[in-house]
XYZ file of C-alpha atoms in Angstrom:
283
model
C -2.001 22.837 -20.644
C -3.876 22.048 -17.427
C -6.973 20.006 -18.027
C -10.303 20.956 -16.440
C -13.048 18.321 -16.447
C -16.658 19.457 -16.127
C -20.240 18.233 -16.260
C -20.885 14.883 -17.896
C -17.143 14.317 -18.302
C -16.825 14.338 -14.492
C -19.555 11.716 -14.114
C -17.702 9.457 -16.549
C -14.672 9.523 -14.228
C -16.639 8.311 -11.180
C -16.939 4.674 -10.225
C -20.522 3.443 -9.742
C -21.482 4.202 -6.157
C -19.105 7.136 -5.708
C -20.949 10.251 -4.587
C -19.980 13.773 -5.656
C -20.553 14.762 -2.015
C -17.666 12.537 -0.893
C -15.336 13.862 -3.581
C -16.179 17.441 -2.626
C -15.486 16.603 1.008
C -12.104 15.209 -0.080
C -11.508 18.376 -2.133
C -11.159 16.319 -5.299
C -14.180 18.054 -6.800
C -14.511 21.821 -6.721
C -17.621 23.451 -5.242
C -18.937 23.638 -8.798
C -18.400 19.894 -9.240
C -15.398 20.168 -11.573
C -12.099 18.280 -11.575
C -8.777 20.024 -12.088
C -5.766 18.225 -13.542
C -4.195 17.258 -10.214
C -7.481 15.998 -8.768
C -8.172 14.017 -11.935
C -4.769 12.318 -11.630
C -5.414 11.399 -7.983
C -8.926 10.174 -8.707
C -7.781 7.971 -11.595
C -5.136 6.375 -9.374
C -7.503 5.712 -6.493
C -10.269 4.448 -8.779
C -7.896 2.066 -10.552
C -6.644 0.711 -7.236
C -10.199 0.375 -5.913
C -11.085 -1.719 -8.969
C -8.033 -3.919 -8.462
C -8.913 -4.364 -4.786
C -12.533 -5.325 -5.481
C -11.854 -9.108 -5.531
C -9.961 -8.903 -2.226
C -12.710 -6.859 -0.574
C -15.438 -9.125 -1.926
C -13.472 -12.087 -0.554
C -13.031 -10.781 2.996
C -16.538 -9.329 3.179
C -17.917 -12.671 2.043
C -15.870 -14.801 4.443
C -15.715 -12.755 7.637
C -18.370 -11.238 9.866
C -16.378 -8.136 10.757
C -13.361 -7.838 8.441
C -10.670 -5.296 9.254
C -9.081 -3.166 6.529
C -5.975 -1.157 7.449
C -4.885 1.784 5.273
C -1.252 2.523 6.174
C 0.308 5.955 5.851
C -3.170 7.149 4.996
C -2.527 10.880 4.587
C -5.887 12.326 3.585
C -7.020 8.734 2.974
C -8.584 9.240 -0.434
C -8.319 5.480 -0.853
C -9.810 4.664 2.541
C -12.841 6.896 2.106
C -13.578 5.580 -1.377
C -13.175 1.941 -0.305
C -15.548 2.576 2.590
C -18.182 4.195 0.386
C -17.960 1.551 -2.356
C -17.552 -1.617 -0.278
C -17.771 -1.467 3.515
C -20.660 0.981 3.634
C -22.982 -0.978 1.316
C -21.988 -4.276 2.982
C -23.075 -2.950 6.374
C -20.090 -4.558 8.082
C -16.342 -4.348 8.380
C -14.038 -1.688 9.814
C -11.439 0.487 8.162
C -8.522 1.810 10.207
C -6.548 4.663 8.648
C -3.069 4.913 10.181
C -1.532 8.393 9.988
C 1.313 9.750 12.123
C 0.724 13.446 11.374
C -1.702 14.839 13.984
C -3.306 17.426 11.691
C -4.129 14.884 8.986
C -5.382 12.289 11.476
C -7.626 14.877 13.159
C -8.955 16.191 9.839
C -9.647 12.649 8.632
C -11.550 11.730 11.783
C -13.650 14.889 11.522
C -14.364 14.183 7.857
C -15.458 10.618 8.620
C -17.822 11.943 11.305
C -19.349 14.516 8.931
C -19.931 11.819 6.328
C -21.421 9.396 8.842
C -18.745 6.789 8.121
C -18.940 5.359 11.631
C -16.789 2.289 10.913
C -13.908 4.327 9.485
C -11.525 5.522 12.183
C -8.175 7.298 12.158
C -5.321 6.161 14.369
C -2.676 8.798 15.022
C 0.498 6.702 15.116
C 3.389 5.502 12.963
C 2.598 2.286 11.112
C 5.079 0.230 13.121
C 3.665 1.440 16.451
C -0.060 1.625 15.709
C -2.479 -0.384 17.860
C -4.338 -2.645 15.437
C -6.373 -5.813 16.012
C -4.421 -9.052 16.287
C -6.058 -10.251 13.068
C -6.528 -8.025 10.037
C -7.860 -8.980 6.624
C -6.629 -6.421 4.102
C -3.693 -4.019 4.335
C -3.171 -1.184 1.857
C -0.496 1.482 1.467
C -0.666 4.011 -1.353
C 2.642 5.868 -1.738
C 3.861 5.254 1.814
C 7.322 6.775 1.566
C 10.511 4.675 1.617
C 10.534 2.287 4.610
C 6.912 3.099 5.514
C 5.987 0.582 2.813
C 8.143 -1.978 4.648
C 6.227 -1.182 7.833
C 2.931 -1.786 6.026
C 4.109 -5.119 4.637
C 5.435 -6.179 8.036
C 2.081 -5.294 9.602
C 0.275 -7.398 6.992
C 2.533 -10.404 7.526
C 2.609 -10.212 11.317
C -1.172 -9.806 11.607
C -2.007 -12.555 9.121
C -3.637 -10.350 6.488
C -5.507 -12.311 3.841
C -4.656 -9.675 1.240
C -2.137 -6.860 0.926
C -1.697 -4.129 -1.681
C 1.081 -1.534 -1.709
C 2.194 1.134 -4.157
C 5.743 1.934 -2.991
C 7.280 5.385 -3.065
C 10.793 6.869 -2.785
C 12.769 3.678 -2.144
C 16.082 5.050 -0.861
C 17.199 2.731 1.944
C 18.544 -0.098 -0.211
C 20.428 2.311 -2.487
C 22.291 3.553 0.589
C 23.037 -0.006 1.635
C 24.356 -0.829 -1.831
C 26.731 2.110 -1.550
C 28.066 0.641 1.691
C 28.023 -3.032 0.645
C 31.286 -4.739 1.651
C 31.402 -7.804 -0.577
C 28.676 -7.745 -3.235
C 28.690 -10.386 -5.947
C 31.279 -9.446 -8.627
C 28.636 -10.317 -11.206
C 26.107 -7.860 -9.756
C 28.427 -5.072 -8.604
C 28.547 -3.300 -12.016
C 24.764 -2.891 -11.839
C 25.124 -0.329 -9.062
C 28.662 1.026 -9.425
C 27.420 4.483 -10.482
C 25.195 6.682 -8.317
C 22.408 6.938 -10.915
C 22.357 3.188 -11.482
C 22.520 2.628 -7.723
C 19.339 4.655 -7.192
C 17.487 2.924 -10.013
C 18.750 -0.567 -9.225
C 18.206 -0.005 -5.503
C 14.586 0.971 -6.095
C 13.973 -2.084 -8.268
C 15.805 -4.414 -5.875
C 13.768 -3.088 -2.949
C 10.510 -4.158 -4.544
C 11.912 -7.494 -5.735
C 12.931 -8.265 -2.151
C 9.510 -7.173 -0.883
C 7.767 -9.499 -3.320
C 10.034 -12.409 -2.369
C 9.458 -11.748 1.335
C 5.707 -11.925 0.785
C 6.099 -15.170 -1.170
C 8.302 -16.616 1.584
C 5.502 -15.919 4.058
C 2.880 -17.701 2.000
C 1.506 -15.029 -0.316
C 0.790 -15.405 -3.997
C 2.242 -12.191 -5.412
C 1.302 -10.168 -8.470
C 3.327 -7.133 -9.522
C 1.599 -4.862 -11.991
C 1.070 -1.257 -13.046
C -1.298 0.918 -11.054
C -1.994 3.435 -13.817
C -0.440 4.545 -17.085
C 2.710 6.651 -17.045
C 0.627 9.720 -17.813
C -0.751 9.680 -14.283
C 2.287 8.915 -12.122
C 5.803 7.564 -12.298
C 5.242 5.917 -8.900
C 3.020 3.253 -10.324
C 4.334 -0.174 -9.304
C 1.640 -2.132 -7.504
C 2.470 -5.180 -5.390
C -0.531 -7.386 -4.602
C -0.388 -10.353 -2.247
C -2.954 -13.026 -1.415
C -2.298 -15.428 1.456
C -2.459 -18.971 0.056
C -0.167 -21.045 2.309
C 1.773 -20.864 5.558
C 5.263 -20.351 4.117
C 7.392 -21.126 1.053
C 10.856 -22.660 1.467
C 11.662 -22.052 -2.197
C 10.898 -18.329 -2.018
C 12.878 -18.057 1.221
C 15.878 -19.708 -0.441
C 15.717 -17.309 -3.391
C 15.381 -14.374 -1.015
C 18.386 -15.483 1.046
C 20.487 -15.954 -2.093
C 19.674 -12.476 -3.383
C 20.435 -10.896 -0.021
C 23.793 -12.664 0.087
C 24.647 -11.590 -3.460
C 23.827 -7.918 -2.913
C 24.841 -7.450 0.710
C 21.675 -5.536 1.647
C 19.102 -6.077 4.382
C 16.085 -3.777 4.090
C 13.882 -2.772 6.990
C 11.135 -5.259 6.135
C 13.488 -8.191 6.648
C 15.063 -6.718 9.770
C 11.581 -6.265 11.233
C 10.408 -9.759 10.356
C 13.563 -11.317 11.790
C 12.334 -10.278 15.223
C 8.669 -10.932 14.601
C 8.367 -14.309 16.311
C 6.712 -17.444 14.909
C 4.452 -15.654 12.435
C 7.074 -13.294 11.063
C 10.353 -15.152 11.356
C 12.160 -17.387 8.921
C 9.874 -20.147 7.624
C 10.433 -23.520 9.204
């Protein structure tokens, strides 16, 4: 049965500071102010992530005069608009760049930001790995950026010295393909991905393990947690990183060992290998 949320029940789903006008503009609320089942699922996800990002946003807004937030693979940028309304708008400072490669979504997002008067929220029509962003950014987010787009978001965060990064990966397929083609995987690990089903599942898990280790190797304290309960989405793994040091030799060693044992090399690591002093192998 599809759930319809109305009246006071809708207000209970809103975070303090979220306006019904914004949610109607995002087509999460109907004209009557109701939430359908799909909109409720999306809103719960974005609200949960906004709550988890509050410490990071408070940190960068407190420490920097004009912090830059980059929302990668923004789509309709539900997350970006809500973060702007809850944090950047009230703070009166900071910019949010929403990166979106699809022209129609980028154009619609820019028009929506203009209608709402969100003058420090701008859309950049470009792929994540080719988008013009400031040399220094403070927070990078990516909610369900598909497959290697999450790698592009993480590479952007690392290469631009982001103080915080938060990604919810989606559709990790690249590593599963590499496992299928691996020449000399560890005999101990090979049974974990000998069958196609296991290869997909193990490949997805391995992808995010490697992403977390790459962040640690580049000086981030990493937390991996659940975005929402299983009732809202099966794509619910959240990787949070906070920059705490320059690099970590120990994490780099563990990353190298795992790469050697599995025979894979995901896009994130290929990108960072050519990233220069800030994105290369730690010294």
